[in-house]
Amino acid sequence: MAITQFLKGNEAVVKGAILAGCRAFFGYPITPASEIAHTAAYYMPLVGGTFLQAESEVAAINMVYGAASAGIRVMTASSGPGISLKQEGISYLAGSELPCVIVDIMRGGPGLGNIAPDQSDYNQVVKGGGHGSYKNIVLAPNSVQEMFDFAILAFDLADKYRNPVFILADGFIGQMMESVEIRIPEVKEPEKNWAVKGTVETMDNLITSIELDPDDLERHVSKLQQKYKIVEEQEVRYQSYMLDGAEIVIVAFGIVSRVVQTVVDELREKGVKVGMFRPITLFPFPKNEIADIANEVESFLVVEMNNGQMFDDVKLAVGNRKPIYFYNRLGGNVPTTKEICDKVMEILRRS
Amino acid sequence: MSKEILKKSEVFYEVYERKPGADKLTTTYCPGCGHGIIHKMIAEALEDFGVQDRTIFISPVGCSVFAYYYFHTGNVQVAHGRAPAVATGLKRANPDSIVISYQGDGDLAAIGGLEILHAANRGEGFTVIFVNNAIYGMTGGQMAPTTLIGQTTMTTPRGRDPVNDGYPIRMSEIIATLEAPVYVERVMLSDSKEIMKARAAIRKALKVQIEKNGFAFVEILSPCPSGWKMTPSQAKRWVADVLSKYFPVGVKKDISAEFEGRKKEVKKVSKEEIAKILGIVEAEEVDKRVNKYVDKDVSEEIKVAGFGGQGVLSLGITLAYMGMKHGYKVSWLPSYGPEMRGGTANCHVKISKGSIGSPVVSYPTLLIAMNRPSLDRFENDVVSGGIIVYDNSLIDREPVRSDVTVIPIPATKIADEIGSTKIANMVVVGAIVKYLDLMSVEYIIDSIDQVIKSKKLADMNREAIRKGVEYMTTNYKLG
Ligand SMILES: Cc1ncc(C[n+]2csc(CCOP(=O)(O)OP(=O)(O)O)c2C)c(N)n1
């Protein structure tokens, strides 16, 4: 049975999380992510879970560390400045191999920046952000439906790989309302026999990220890299849109991909051979898929709401085989369809 | 010493397997260090109270970072200063576990100052053992927040100077000012009499957790001969003669007798109940009245703008929600955040037969301007051939565009006549829906309270939609 609800992205992600079995939310208010906390505050106590407004994002992520150590599904949410503060804790979560879900509703930066939608947390979320050789698994939804669906997926991935999973969205995806088809998922939470639950069975367990001996730590960090490799082999997700016969492919994620979809529709109507490639997982990045596309097309255009943070990953995938153009807006501006259409036409005129 | 005291508690591992190197029988602590004694007192209490298997010991960052080598309990090692936050997460997840947050003075009073204050203030049901040795032991003897005035450390080579470094912090006294903590005491490891008091305090603190799920805090003035550059016996004497003069021992707060206990049962909620709570209920039958619209080819890009408080956002939500109910693809995107308060508000609504790409409306096919600044700001963006609806009871000019359809509606005036300025937005809903023939007006009137939850306004909302329809029927000769 599927039913339809009209939801904000920030509500949908909580509903998905609760249906996925998440029973604890720790967070600190920040625009444009606050409705996630509001929604969790409303529902968590009703479903037998915990909602706690922490004293800071630092505290919130460490509460997540505690609840994850105890083996329950737990989440937090924030935006740029708060994610910066959480980085210490995220590094510890990755080091201790604790599963959790972190939602980042990106806003303009650096510093206090503004509260408009932005994509400039790409590097701090996709490239690790905190100290140490670790990776987050990163899902980038572009609709309210995906905010719901990816919440469920995120918990499954987190448990499967014992790793923090990010849902990386922006102010618009968080704030907008769309219809969401809701199906109640079959939740299969794996047995967490590594957790510390305050029971006889788990009293020999230890959650830690410290390994004093360099050889021991090397073994541990190598094991993490092994895990990331499996993630790269098995968990790549992406969406291709109108790639058939495309001469130029626009690469975009999140809200920008929604704008680009309209751009592709409009330009295709005029006979322009353009398509879109949308990475859904930012780590693992669909680099092989982009490399394959590079064999077929003339050029790429990367459109982002930051200073080219995903551009670097596209560049790594394409190498020097095909030109990669770049268009961005900064400061919380969303590129318009017209701007992107103009950019595509300019590239096609030049080549 | 009796045999009893020499015997190692069962709460300690027999052999410290997690400890690297050949020696797996002794601890990593220096001779004369207080940590070992404190560990022992905790272990014995856990054993005596029979809670070893339920206990989770948190190893902090500091000299006790490897406490998990020794304690045969659940173990969690955490970031510097964050133990109270982690303990909060552990305890909330498993309220029946016994959680010990074991922290040094740098950990608790400096980098983790906020976490301890707030965990204490929430009265979290765990026990804090705060080891105050007036120095950073692990990193090689730097100043701690509890380092005494004049005390030399690696970072106060000329002695702690309050002008530069501030004063030593009395954490127990601070924690004792809070409402929630049940029991707060400072003790010291100076001689056997004081050590017995420390033992009693630790036991009492654990009892507060075991029996009442209450927050208890024991600060222990603890010798650090290496850090203080003293012999173990000098260090013990210094605790009594110097340290405790600034940090007086004793009970700072104790409401354990009258404290009724902190609730800890976790509600079990069935999957079916959860679905109901989340509003996931069997879809109602599709209303026949919406069927008429299933094949309608619609592609509206709507911008609604006005003052905050005019119901601009809910106007947009109503159109989008009702559109969804009529089988259209819809999106709604607000201007958001604190900048909205008292200022202008607008939202973008798309209603379309086909799937929606960008939810952003830059060039509306329909502009709904509820005040003059909105008309001024967005009039020129409307596509040629589009529509401008504006509240002519508030806006004192007409749109100048001649390539668009202009529809003035005295929405606020009509709303005032019904009885509330607030429902002008619903007048507009009625008018637009009637004019565009996008959806069933009757269906919207019957189901408006699915969107606008205010019971007080429900009747008036319905009336407002009707009046909007009526206005269009009368003035635009719409059937
Ligand atoms: C974020 C961070 N900053 C600094 C350190 C380095 N560090 C390790 S232990 C310590 C001081 C611990 O002192 P205290 O809490 O008094 O415990 P003690 O070693 O005296 O038992 C510091 C600063 C760290 N591990 N993490």
Coordinates of C-alpha atoms and ligand atoms in Angstrom, one line a residue, chain A residues 88 92, chain B residues 35 61-64 79-80 82 103-108 111 131 133-139 142 144-145 224, ligand 1:
Chain A
E88 CA 35.4 16.2 15.3
Y92 CA 35.4 9.6 15.9
Chain B
H35 CA 43.6 7.0 39.1
V61 CA 40.9 11.6 26.9
G62 CA 43.6 12.0 29.5
C63 CA 45.7 9.7 31.6
S64 CA 42.7 7.4 32.0
A79 CA 36.6 12.4 22.4
H80 CA 38.2 14.9 24.8
R82 CA 32.6 14.9 25.4
Q103 CA 36.9 12.6 33.5
G104 CA 40.0 14.6 34.3
D105 CA 40.0 18.3 35.0
G106 CA 41.1 19.4 31.5
D107 CA 38.5 17.1 30.0
L108 CA 35.6 18.1 32.3
I111 CA 37.3 21.5 26.7
V131 CA 39.4 13.4 38.9
N133 CA 44.7 16.6 39.8
A134 CA 45.1 20.3 39.1
I135 CA 47.1 19.6 35.9
Y136 CA 47.1 18.0 32.5
G137 CA 48.8 14.7 33.2
M138 CA 48.7 13.0 29.9
T139 CA 50.1 15.8 27.7
Q142 CA 50.3 21.9 31.4
A144 CA 44.5 22.9 34.0
P145 CA 41.4 25.0 34.8
C224 CA 49.8 13.5 40.4
Ligands
LIG1 C1 40.6 18.0 20.9 C2 41.8 17.6 21.7 N1 42.6 18.6 22.1 C3 43.7 18.2 22.8 C4 44.0 16.9 23.0 C5 45.3 16.6 23.8 N2 45.1 16.1 25.2 C6 45.1 14.8 25.5 S1 44.9 14.6 27.1 C7 44.8 16.2 27.4 C8 44.7 16.8 28.8 C9 44.0 15.9 29.8 O1 44.1 16.4 31.0 P1 43.1 16.0 32.2 O2 41.7 16.0 31.6 O3 43.3 16.9 33.3 O4 43.4 14.5 32.5 P2 44.7 13.8 33.1 O5 45.6 13.5 31.9 O6 45.3 14.8 34.0 O7 44.2 12.6 33.8 C10 45.0 16.9 26.3 C11 44.9 18.4 26.2 C12 43.2 15.9 22.5 N3 43.4 14.6 22.7 N4 42.1 16.3 21.9

